[in-house]
Coordinates of C-alpha atoms in Angstrom, one line a residue:
Chain A
X83 CA 32.4 -9.6 16.6
X84 CA 35.0 -7.1 17.3
X85 CA 36.1 -6.5 14.5
X86 CA 32.9 -5.9 13.3
X87 CA 32.2 -3.4 16.0
X88 CA 35.4 -1.8 15.9
X89 CA 35.0 -1.1 12.0
X90 CA 31.4 0.1 13.2
X91 CA 32.2 2.6 15.5
X92 CA 35.3 3.7 13.1
X93 CA 32.6 4.6 10.5
X94 CA 30.6 6.7 13.0
X95 CA 33.9 8.1 14.2
X96 CA 34.5 9.2 10.7
X97 CA 31.0 11.1 10.8
X98 CA 31.4 12.8 13.9
X99 CA 35.4 13.5 14.0
X100 CA 36.5 15.6 17.0
X101 CA 36.7 18.7 14.5
X102 CA 33.0 17.9 13.4
X103 CA 31.9 18.0 16.6
X104 CA 34.1 21.0 18.1
X105 CA 32.5 23.1 14.9
X106 CA 29.1 22.1 15.8
X107 CA 29.4 22.5 19.6
X108 CA 31.5 26.4 18.9
X109 CA 30.8 27.4 15.5
X110 CA 32.6 30.0 13.7
X111 CA 31.3 33.2 12.5
X112 CA 27.8 32.5 14.0
X113 CA 25.8 35.2 13.5
X114 CA 24.0 38.1 11.2
X115 CA 26.6 40.0 9.2
X116 CA 24.6 43.4 9.2
X117 CA 26.1 44.8 6.3
X118 CA 26.1 42.0 4.0
X119 CA 25.8 42.0 0.2
X120 CA 25.1 38.5 -0.5
X121 CA 22.9 36.0 1.8
X122 CA 21.2 32.5 1.1
X123 CA 19.1 30.6 2.8
X124 CA 19.4 26.7 3.1
X125 CA 16.6 24.5 4.1
X126 CA 16.7 20.9 4.9
X127 CA 13.2 19.9 5.1
X128 CA 13.6 16.1 6.1
X129 CA 15.4 17.0 9.2
X130 CA 14.3 20.9 9.7
X131 CA 18.2 22.1 9.2
X132 CA 17.8 25.9 8.6
X133 CA 20.7 28.4 7.9
X134 CA 21.1 31.6 6.8
X135 CA 24.9 32.3 5.4
X136 CA 25.6 36.0 5.1
X137 CA 28.5 37.3 2.6
X138 CA 30.6 40.8 2.5
X139 CA 31.9 40.5 -1.4
X140 CA 34.1 43.2 -2.2
X141 CA 33.9 44.7 -5.8
X142 CA 37.0 43.1 -6.8
X143 CA 34.9 39.6 -6.1
X144 CA 37.1 39.2 -3.0
X145 CA 35.3 37.1 0.1
X146 CA 35.8 39.6 2.7
X147 CA 33.6 38.6 5.3
X148 CA 30.9 35.4 5.9
X149 CA 28.8 34.5 8.5
X150 CA 25.9 32.3 9.5
X151 CA 22.9 31.8 11.8
X152 CA 20.0 29.0 12.3
X153 CA 19.7 25.8 13.8
X154 CA 20.5 22.2 12.2
X155 CA 22.2 18.8 13.0
X156 CA 25.8 18.6 14.0
X157 CA 26.9 17.7 10.5
X158 CA 24.6 20.7 8.8
X159 CA 26.3 23.2 11.2
X160 CA 29.9 22.2 11.4
X161 CA 29.7 22.3 7.3
X162 CA 28.4 26.0 7.5
X163 CA 31.2 26.6 10.5
X164 CA 34.1 25.1 8.2
X165 CA 32.7 26.9 5.2
X166 CA 32.9 30.5 6.4
X167 CA 36.4 29.3 8.0
X168 CA 37.7 28.4 4.4
X169 CA 35.8 31.0 2.0
X170 CA 37.3 34.1 4.0
X171 CA 39.8 35.5 1.6
X172 CA 38.5 33.9 -1.4
X173 CA 37.7 35.4 -4.5
X174 CA 34.0 34.3 -5.8
X175 CA 35.5 32.4 -8.8
X176 CA 37.6 30.1 -6.6
X177 CA 34.9 29.9 -4.2
X178 CA 32.3 28.5 -6.6
X179 CA 35.2 25.9 -8.0
X180 CA 35.6 25.0 -4.3
X181 CA 31.5 24.8 -4.0
X182 CA 31.7 22.2 -7.3
X183 CA 34.5 20.3 -5.6
X184 CA 33.0 19.9 -1.8
X185 CA 29.1 19.0 -3.2
X186 CA 30.7 16.0 -6.0
X187 CA 33.5 14.7 -3.3
X188 CA 30.8 14.7 -0.6
X189 CA 28.9 12.1 -2.5
X190 CA 32.0 10.4 -3.2
X191 CA 32.2 11.0 -6.6
X192 CA 36.2 11.9 -7.1
X193 CA 36.2 12.3 -10.8
X194 CA 33.9 14.4 -11.3
X195 CA 36.3 17.4 -11.6
X196 CA 39.3 18.0 -14.0
X197 CA 41.6 20.8 -14.9
X198 CA 42.0 23.4 -12.2
X199 CA 39.3 21.7 -9.7
X200 CA 41.0 18.6 -9.4
X201 CA 43.8 20.0 -8.2
X202 CA 42.2 21.8 -4.8
X203 CA 42.4 20.6 -1.6
X204 CA 40.0 20.8 0.4
X205 CA 42.1 20.9 3.6
X206 CA 39.7 20.5 6.7
X207 CA 36.8 20.1 4.5
X208 CA 37.9 16.8 4.0
X209 CA 36.4 16.1 7.7
X210 CA 32.7 16.2 6.0
X211 CA 34.0 13.2 4.0
X212 CA 32.9 10.4 6.2
X213 CA 29.5 11.4 5.5
X214 CA 29.9 9.2 1.9
X215 CA 29.3 6.0 4.2
X216 CA 26.0 8.0 5.5
X217 CA 23.5 8.8 2.0
X218 CA 21.4 10.5 4.0
X219 CA 23.2 12.7 5.9
X220 CA 24.7 14.0 2.5
X221 CA 22.4 16.4 2.0
X222 CA 23.1 18.3 5.6
X223 CA 26.5 18.4 4.8
X224 CA 26.6 20.4 1.4
X225 CA 23.4 22.4 2.6
X226 CA 25.6 25.4 3.5
X227 CA 27.9 25.0 0.1
X228 CA 24.4 24.8 -1.8
X229 CA 23.5 28.5 0.3
X230 CA 27.1 29.7 -0.6
X231 CA 26.8 29.1 -4.2
X232 CA 23.2 30.9 -4.6
X233 CA 24.4 34.0 -2.3
X234 CA 27.2 34.0 -4.8
X235 CA 24.6 33.9 -7.6
X236 CA 22.5 36.4 -5.5
X237 CA 19.4 33.7 -6.0
X238 CA 16.5 35.6 -4.2
X239 CA 14.8 32.0 -3.4
X240 CA 15.9 29.8 -0.5
X241 CA 17.8 26.8 -1.5
X242 CA 16.1 23.4 -0.5
X243 CA 18.0 20.1 -0.5
X244 CA 14.5 18.4 -1.3
Chain B
X592 CA -6.6 -24.6 0.1
X593 CA -7.0 -20.9 -0.1
X594 CA -10.4 -20.9 1.2
X595 CA -9.7 -23.1 4.4
X596 CA -6.8 -20.7 5.2
X597 CA -9.0 -17.9 5.4
X598 CA -11.0 -19.5 7.3
X599 CA -8.9 -20.9 10.0
X600 CA -7.9 -16.9 10.5
X601 CA -11.5 -16.2 11.1
X602 CA -11.9 -18.7 13.7
X603 CA -8.9 -19.4 15.5
X604 CA -8.1 -19.3 19.4
X605 CA -6.3 -15.2 20.1
X606 CA -3.0 -15.8 19.5
X607 CA -0.5 -14.9 22.4
X608 CA 1.3 -11.7 21.0
X609 CA 4.8 -12.7 22.0
X610 CA 4.4 -15.3 19.1
X611 CA 3.0 -12.5 16.6
X612 CA 6.1 -11.2 15.9
X613 CA 7.6 -14.0 14.0
X614 CA 4.1 -13.0 11.8
X615 CA 6.5 -9.7 9.8
X616 CA 9.2 -10.9 7.5
X617 CA 10.3 -7.6 7.7
X618 CA 11.4 -7.4 11.3
X619 CA 13.8 -10.3 10.6
X620 CA 16.4 -8.3 9.0
X621 CA 20.2 -7.2 9.9
X622 CA 20.8 -3.4 9.6
X623 CA 24.3 -2.6 9.5
X624 CA 25.1 -5.6 11.4
X625 CA 22.8 -5.9 14.1
X626 CA 19.5 -7.4 14.4
X627 CA 16.7 -4.7 13.1
X628 CA 14.6 -3.2 16.2
X629 CA 11.8 -1.4 14.5
X630 CA 10.5 1.6 16.7
X631 CA 9.1 3.6 13.9
X632 CA 5.4 2.1 13.1
X633 CA 3.5 5.6 13.9
X634 CA 5.1 6.4 10.8
X635 CA 4.2 3.1 8.3
X636 CA 3.9 -0.4 10.4
X637 CA 5.3 -3.4 9.0
X638 CA 3.0 -6.0 7.2
X639 CA 2.2 -9.9 8.4
X640 CA 2.8 -13.0 6.2
X641 CA -1.2 -12.9 5.9
X642 CA -1.8 -8.8 4.4
X643 CA 1.4 -9.6 1.9
X644 CA -0.2 -12.9 0.8
X645 CA -3.6 -11.7 0.7
X646 CA -2.1 -9.5 -1.7
X647 CA 0.0 -11.9 -3.9
X648 CA -2.5 -14.7 -4.1
X649 CA -5.4 -11.5 -5.4
X650 CA -3.0 -10.5 -7.5
X651 CA -1.8 -14.0 -8.9
X652 CA -5.3 -15.8 -9.2
X653 CA -7.9 -13.1 -8.6
X654 CA -7.5 -9.9 -10.5
X655 CA -9.7 -8.2 -12.6
X656 CA -11.4 -4.7 -12.6
X657 CA -14.3 -4.4 -10.0
X658 CA -18.0 -3.4 -10.5
X659 CA -17.9 -4.2 -14.3
X660 CA -17.1 -7.1 -16.0
X661 CA -19.7 -10.5 -16.1
X662 CA -16.7 -12.8 -16.0
X663 CA -15.6 -14.4 -13.0
X664 CA -12.5 -13.0 -12.4
X665 CA -14.3 -9.7 -12.1
X666 CA -16.9 -10.8 -9.9
X667 CA -13.7 -13.0 -7.7
X668 CA -12.2 -9.4 -7.1
X669 CA -14.9 -7.3 -6.6
X670 CA -16.1 -10.0 -3.7
X671 CA -12.5 -9.7 -2.2
X672 CA -12.9 -5.7 -2.5
X673 CA -16.8 -5.4 -0.9
X674 CA -15.8 -8.0 1.4
X675 CA -13.0 -5.4 2.8
X676 CA -15.7 -2.7 3.0
X677 CA -17.6 -5.1 5.2
X678 CA -14.6 -5.9 7.7
X679 CA -13.8 -2.3 7.6
X680 CA -17.9 -1.7 8.4
X681 CA -17.4 -3.9 11.0
X682 CA -13.8 -2.9 12.8
X683 CA -15.2 0.4 13.4
X684 CA -18.6 -0.3 14.1
X685 CA -20.4 1.6 11.6
X686 CA -23.9 1.0 10.9
X687 CA -24.0 0.7 7.2
X688 CA -21.3 -0.7 4.5
X689 CA -22.6 2.5 2.5
X690 CA -20.6 5.0 4.9
X691 CA -17.5 3.2 4.5
X692 CA -15.4 5.4 1.3
X693 CA -11.9 3.8 0.5
X694 CA -9.7 6.5 0.2
X695 CA -5.8 6.9 -0.5
X696 CA -5.4 7.4 2.7
X697 CA -6.1 9.4 5.7
X698 CA -5.0 13.0 4.1
X699 CA -7.2 12.6 0.9
X700 CA -10.1 11.4 3.3
X701 CA -9.6 14.7 5.0
X702 CA -9.3 16.5 1.4
X703 CA -12.4 14.8 0.6
X704 CA -14.7 16.4 3.7
X705 CA -13.4 19.9 3.3
X706 CA -14.1 19.9 -0.4
X707 CA -17.2 18.2 -0.6
X708 CA -18.9 18.8 2.6
X709 CA -17.2 22.2 3.8
X710 CA -16.6 24.0 1.2
X711 CA -20.3 24.1 -0.3
X712 CA -21.3 25.1 3.0
X713 CA -18.8 28.1 3.9
X714 CA -19.2 32.0 3.7
X715 CA -16.7 34.3 4.6
X716 CA -16.4 34.8 8.4
X717 CA -17.0 30.7 8.9
X718 CA -15.1 29.3 10.7
X719 CA -12.8 25.9 10.9
X720 CA -11.7 24.2 14.3
X721 CA -8.4 22.3 14.7
X722 CA -6.1 22.1 17.7
X723 CA -2.2 22.3 18.0
X724 CA -1.3 19.3 17.8
X725 CA -2.9 18.4 14.5
X726 CA -1.0 17.0 12.0
X727 CA 0.2 18.5 8.7
X728 CA -2.9 16.5 6.7
X729 CA -5.6 18.0 9.1
X730 CA -4.4 21.6 9.4
X731 CA -3.4 22.2 5.4
X732 CA -6.7 21.3 3.5
X733 CA -8.2 23.6 5.7
X734 CA -6.0 26.2 5.1
X735 CA -6.2 25.5 1.2
X736 CA -10.5 25.8 1.8
X737 CA -10.0 29.3 4.2
X738 CA -8.2 30.8 1.1
X739 CA -11.0 29.2 -1.2
X740 CA -13.9 30.5 1.1
X741 CA -12.5 33.4 3.1
X742 CA -13.4 31.1 6.3
X743 CA -11.1 31.3 9.2
X744 CA -8.7 28.7 10.4
X745 CA -9.3 28.7 14.5
X746 CA -6.4 26.9 16.5
X747 CA -7.2 25.6 19.7
X748 CA -4.3 25.7 22.1
X749 CA -2.4 22.8 23.8
X750 CA -0.8 22.2 27.3
X751 CA 3.1 21.6 28.4
X752 CA 1.9 18.6 28.6
X753 CA 0.7 17.8 24.9
X754 CA -3.1 17.8 25.9
X755 CA -5.3 19.6 24.5
X756 CA -6.9 22.3 26.9
X757 CA -10.5 20.9 26.2
X758 CA -11.9 23.7 28.0
X759 CA -10.2 26.3 25.4
X760 CA -11.4 24.1 22.3
X761 CA -15.0 24.5 23.8
X762 CA -14.8 27.3 24.8
X763 CA -13.8 28.3 20.6
X764 CA -16.6 26.4 19.3
X765 CA -18.9 29.4 18.4
X766 CA -22.1 30.0 16.2
X767 CA -19.7 30.7 13.7
X768 CA -18.1 27.2 13.5
X769 CA -18.8 24.9 10.6
X770 CA -16.6 21.7 11.7
X771 CA -14.1 20.8 14.6
X772 CA -11.3 18.9 13.0
X773 CA -9.3 16.8 15.5
X774 CA -6.6 14.1 16.4
X775 CA -8.1 10.6 17.8
X776 CA -4.0 10.4 18.9
X777 CA -1.4 13.1 18.5
X778 CA 1.5 11.4 16.0
X779 CA 4.0 13.6 17.4
X780 CA 3.3 13.4 21.1
X781 CA 1.0 10.5 21.6
X782 CA -1.7 12.0 23.3
X783 CA -5.3 10.6 23.3
X784 CA -7.8 13.4 22.9
X785 CA -10.8 13.1 25.0
X786 CA -13.3 12.7 22.0
X787 CA -16.5 11.9 23.5
X788 CA -16.2 15.0 25.5
X789 CA -15.2 17.1 22.5
X790 CA -17.9 15.5 19.8
X791 CA -20.6 15.9 22.6
X792 CA -19.9 19.7 23.2
X793 CA -20.1 20.2 19.1
X794 CA -23.1 18.4 18.7
X795 CA -24.5 20.3 21.5
X796 CA -24.0 23.1 19.2
X797 CA -24.7 21.4 16.2
X798 CA -21.2 21.3 14.7
X799 CA -20.3 18.4 12.9
X800 CA -16.8 16.7 13.9
X801 CA -13.8 15.3 12.1
X802 CA -11.7 12.6 13.7
X803 CA -8.1 12.2 12.4
X804 CA -7.8 8.7 13.2
X805 CA -4.6 7.5 11.4
X806 CA -2.8 7.3 14.8
X807 CA -5.5 5.7 16.5
X808 CA -6.8 2.6 14.7
X809 CA -4.0 0.0 15.3
X810 CA -4.0 0.6 18.9
X811 CA -7.4 1.6 20.1
X812 CA -10.7 -0.4 19.7
X813 CA -12.8 2.4 17.3
X814 CA -16.6 2.2 17.6
X815 CA -17.3 5.7 15.3
X816 CA -21.3 4.8 17.1
X817 CA -20.6 5.3 20.3
X818 CA -18.2 8.1 19.8
X819 CA -20.5 9.8 17.6
X820 CA -18.1 11.0 15.6
X821 CA -19.6 12.4 11.9
X822 CA -16.4 11.5 9.8
X823 CA -13.5 9.4 10.9
X824 CA -10.3 9.1 8.6
X825 CA -7.6 6.8 9.0
X826 CA -4.5 5.0 6.4
X827 CA -4.2 1.2 5.9
X828 CA -0.4 1.9 5.7
X829 CA -0.6 2.3 9.6
X830 CA -2.3 -0.6 10.8
X831 CA -0.1 -3.5 8.6
X832 CA -2.0 -3.2 5.5
X833 CA -0.2 -1.7 2.6
X834 CA 0.3 1.9 1.6
X835 CA -2.0 3.9 -1.2
X836 CA -5.6 2.8 1.1
X837 CA -7.3 4.1 3.4
X838 CA -10.8 5.1 5.1
X839 CA -13.5 7.7 5.0
X840 CA -15.6 6.9 7.5
X841 CA -19.4 9.0 7.1
X842 CA -22.5 9.2 8.3
X843 CA -24.9 8.3 5.8
X844 CA -27.1 11.7 6.2
X845 CA -24.1 13.5 5.5
X846 CA -22.7 11.6 2.5
X847 CA -26.2 12.0 1.0
X848 CA -25.5 16.1 1.2
X849 CA -22.1 15.9 -0.3
X850 CA -21.6 16.2 -4.1
X851 CA -18.7 14.0 -5.1
X852 CA -14.7 14.4 -5.1
X853 CA -13.9 13.5 -8.0
X854 CA -15.6 12.7 -10.9
X855 CA -15.1 9.6 -13.7
X856 CA -15.6 6.0 -14.2
X857 CA -17.4 4.1 -11.4
X858 CA -19.0 6.7 -9.5
X859 CA -21.8 7.3 -12.2
X860 CA -25.1 5.6 -12.9
X861 CA -25.3 7.2 -16.5
X862 CA -23.4 9.5 -17.7
X863 CA -25.1 11.9 -20.8
X864 CA -24.0 15.0 -22.5
X865 CA -26.7 16.9 -21.3
X866 CA -26.2 15.5 -17.7
X867 CA -24.9 12.6 -15.4
X868 CA -26.5 10.8 -12.8
X869 CA -24.3 9.7 -10.1
X870 CA -23.8 6.3 -8.2
X871 CA -25.4 5.5 -5.1
X872 CA -23.1 5.5 -1.8
X873 CA -20.3 5.0 -1.0
X874 CA -19.4 4.2 -4.8
X875 CA -20.1 8.3 -5.6
X876 CA -16.8 9.0 -3.8
X877 CA -14.7 6.5 -5.1
X878 CA -14.1 7.5 -8.8
X879 CA -12.1 5.7 -11.1
X880 CA -10.6 1.7 -10.8
X881 CA -9.5 1.5 -7.0
X882 CA -6.6 0.2 -5.1
X883 CA -8.4 -3.1 -5.2
X884 CA -5.6 -4.8 -4.1
X885 CA -4.9 -2.4 -1.3
X886 CA -8.5 -2.4 0.0
X887 CA -7.8 -6.4 0.5
X888 CA -4.9 -6.1 1.9
X889 CA -6.5 -3.6 4.2
X890 CA -9.0 -6.3 4.9
X891 CA -6.4 -9.1 5.7
X892 CA -5.1 -6.8 8.0
X893 CA -8.5 -6.2 9.6
X894 CA -8.8 -10.0 10.0
X895 CA -5.2 -10.3 11.4
X896 CA -5.9 -7.6 14.4
X897 CA -9.0 -9.3 15.1
X898 CA -7.3 -12.6 15.6
X899 CA -4.7 -11.0 18.0
X900 CA -7.4 -9.1 19.8
X901 CA -7.4 -5.4 20.0
X902 CA -7.7 -5.1 24.0
X903 CA -4.5 -7.8 23.9
X904 CA -2.9 -5.6 21.2
X905 CA -3.7 -2.0 23.6
X906 CA -2.6 -3.8 26.9
X907 CA 0.5 -5.3 25.3
X908 CA 1.3 -1.8 24.2
X909 CA 0.1 -0.1 27.5
X910 CA 2.9 -1.8 29.3
X911 CA 5.2 -1.3 26.9
X912 CA 5.0 2.2 26.5
X913 CA 5.5 2.6 30.2
X914 CA 8.7 0.1 29.7
X915 CA 9.9 2.6 27.3
X916 CA 8.9 5.5 29.2
X917 CA 10.9 4.6 32.2
X918 CA 13.9 3.7 30.3
X919 CA 14.1 6.9 29.0
X920 CA 13.7 8.7 32.1
X921 CA 16.8 6.7 33.6
X922 CA 18.8 8.4 31.0
X923 CA 20.6 11.9 31.9
X924 CA 19.5 14.9 29.8
X925 CA 16.8 12.8 28.2
X926 CA 14.0 15.3 28.0
X927 CA 10.5 13.8 27.2
X928 CA 8.3 15.7 24.9
X929 CA 4.5 14.5 25.3
X930 CA 3.7 13.4 28.7
X931 CA -0.2 13.5 28.7
X932 CA -1.7 11.2 31.4
X933 CA -3.8 9.3 28.3
X934 CA -1.1 8.3 25.7
X935 CA -1.2 5.5 22.9
X936 CA 2.3 3.7 21.4
X937 CA 4.7 6.9 21.0
X938 CA 7.1 8.8 23.0
X939 CA 9.0 11.6 21.3
X940 CA 12.1 12.7 23.4
X941 CA 15.0 14.8 23.0
X942 CA 18.8 13.8 24.3
X943 CA 21.1 16.7 25.9
X944 CA 21.7 19.2 22.9
X945 CA 22.0 16.8 20.1
X946 CA 20.2 17.1 16.7
X947 CA 17.9 14.3 16.7
X948 CA 18.9 13.4 13.2
X949 CA 22.2 13.0 14.9
X950 CA 20.9 10.7 17.2
X951 CA 18.7 8.9 14.2
X952 CA 22.0 8.5 12.4
X953 CA 24.0 6.4 15.5
X954 CA 20.6 4.6 16.4
X955 CA 20.8 3.8 12.8
X956 CA 23.7 2.5 12.8
X957 CA 23.4 0.4 15.4
X958 CA 20.3 -1.5 13.4
X959 CA 17.7 0.5 15.6
X960 CA 15.2 2.4 13.4
X961 CA 13.5 5.8 15.0
X962 CA 11.8 8.9 13.5
X963 CA 13.6 12.0 13.7
X964 CA 12.3 15.7 13.1
X965 CA 9.3 17.6 12.9
X966 CA 6.9 14.4 12.2
X967 CA 4.6 16.6 10.1
X968 CA 3.5 18.6 13.0
X969 CA 5.8 21.4 12.8
X970 CA 3.6 23.5 14.8
X971 CA 3.9 21.4 17.9
X972 CA 7.7 22.0 17.3
X973 CA 7.0 25.4 17.3
X974 CA 5.4 25.0 20.5
X975 CA 7.8 23.7 22.4
X976 CA 10.5 25.8 20.6
X977 CA 12.6 22.9 19.1
X978 CA 13.5 22.0 15.8
X979 CA 12.2 18.4 16.0
X980 CA 12.4 15.5 18.3
X981 CA 13.5 11.8 18.4
X982 CA 10.4 9.8 18.6
X983 CA 10.0 5.7 19.7
X984 CA 6.9 4.2 18.0
X985 CA 5.5 0.9 19.4
X986 CA 3.6 -1.7 17.5
X987 CA 2.3 -5.2 18.7
X988 CA 5.4 -6.6 17.3
X989 CA 7.4 -4.8 19.9
X990 CA 8.7 -6.4 23.0
X991 CA 10.9 -5.5 26.2
X992 CA 14.2 -6.3 24.3
X993 CA 13.6 -3.3 21.8
X994 CA 13.7 -0.8 24.2
X995 CA 17.2 -2.0 25.7
X996 CA 18.7 -2.0 22.4
X997 CA 17.2 1.7 22.1
X998 CA 18.4 2.6 25.5
X999 CA 21.9 1.3 24.8
X1000 CA 22.1 2.9 21.4
X1001 CA 21.1 5.9 23.2
X1002 CA 24.1 5.1 25.6
X1003 CA 26.4 4.9 22.6
X1004 CA 24.9 8.2 20.9
X1005 CA 26.0 10.4 24.2
X1006 CA 29.0 8.6 24.2
X1007 CA 30.0 9.8 20.5
X1008 CA 29.1 13.5 22.0
X1009 CA 30.8 13.6 25.3

């Protein structure tokens, strides 16, 4: 009984790690970016997460600034906050590689990427990997990343997880 | 054998409600290593063995198409299907079996009324009156109808408690209102609407009333003639029957004036290329091969509800709802959403600033199933300025232990977010 309780509690702790809770409580780069060059909205109709991400992308392709606003569960807000922390300073092609790796790792699909992408170190984004044990929450964790992808491609439509 | 078993359900003494839990095999399982606590019956209820068996027996022994063949199986299937219609008629106190139309569910029943009853009558500038607490299924069909006809959707306000402001609702019933469409019980808030007062006021102005009864049927005893509802819609799957079957009750005089909703087989008497004669009521509104097994399951669910006793069920659930509300109030940082005086079976809440979806995941991890989110009532969430709620909903099979487990799981949730 004790062991079962401990391992179950561990699973929850994996999902709601201190870093996740910290970013959910105090999201970084939260707000609207008034001089954004790229933006996209992400909607998760299942739980009502609604995030808008803003990016200022320079002519050389470098992401100079990133912000987000909206509301969502702890996982989706923390993911968006971590995203903004991570992509500032990257160029868009690296950010897209990062997007592809994050989305496949969140699904627990570690072998999906090869070559250059296989070598990408997710750094603190790894904190989101606890969602693998919670299939219904993978969408929450990947929502902001889909919005990043959409913003870089300048898709005008809101992305939805459904 | 099967026959005598069915009779015994009808004639047995009322069953003690605590014994009923064992009738629901879906409840007897572990989720994430813990015994399941199912507090999501307002979304969809579990089915008792008698319903599961009735559907399986039909599929195994009695299946054929209805209203068609001269062969024995078709007769049997027709008898069972029409027997279910009789059970529904008696269950809601309808005056005639011709007033009972089988649909896919509440949603289809409301769409049927919007398109078949209202659409031919509506002119630009006419009004459809609903309330702020409606489920999307009692909003969107009317919005679509407004787009088609130029009619206006008028929304009566609700109070902070989650009860409809009846005075304002009645004041909004002017001479351009062509139908009033209201919930019997709010799915997100649990409020029971004062239907008698609303229907009387509407009829005083010659306005017909549609009632969305999806959330009411398994909890309250319904008598459509006492209510004097013109239309009453509900779903099987919230009252222990399968999904994909529901009912539109409509007064015969209204059904007579309505054109068919869909065309096809079974709804016709004679088809010729120069014109088709429609079938009599209620078959005119049941195009195509119906959901026969679903209807039979619904009939079995009604027999089951009767065997337990609707008054006993309501008393049990009211006791439990009071215990649930009291227990939730004992938690620091809890905010109850939906605090009307007259409520049934549902309590929505928020816990500190923890997002409902996070609550739902942590509860599920402890075997406790609740609904989280906007409950298909986004305007209600906008009214309270919240993205969603956590909602625990009760059925006859729940007990105090379920609620104690919920409260313990919420304490755990707070611990994780502390």
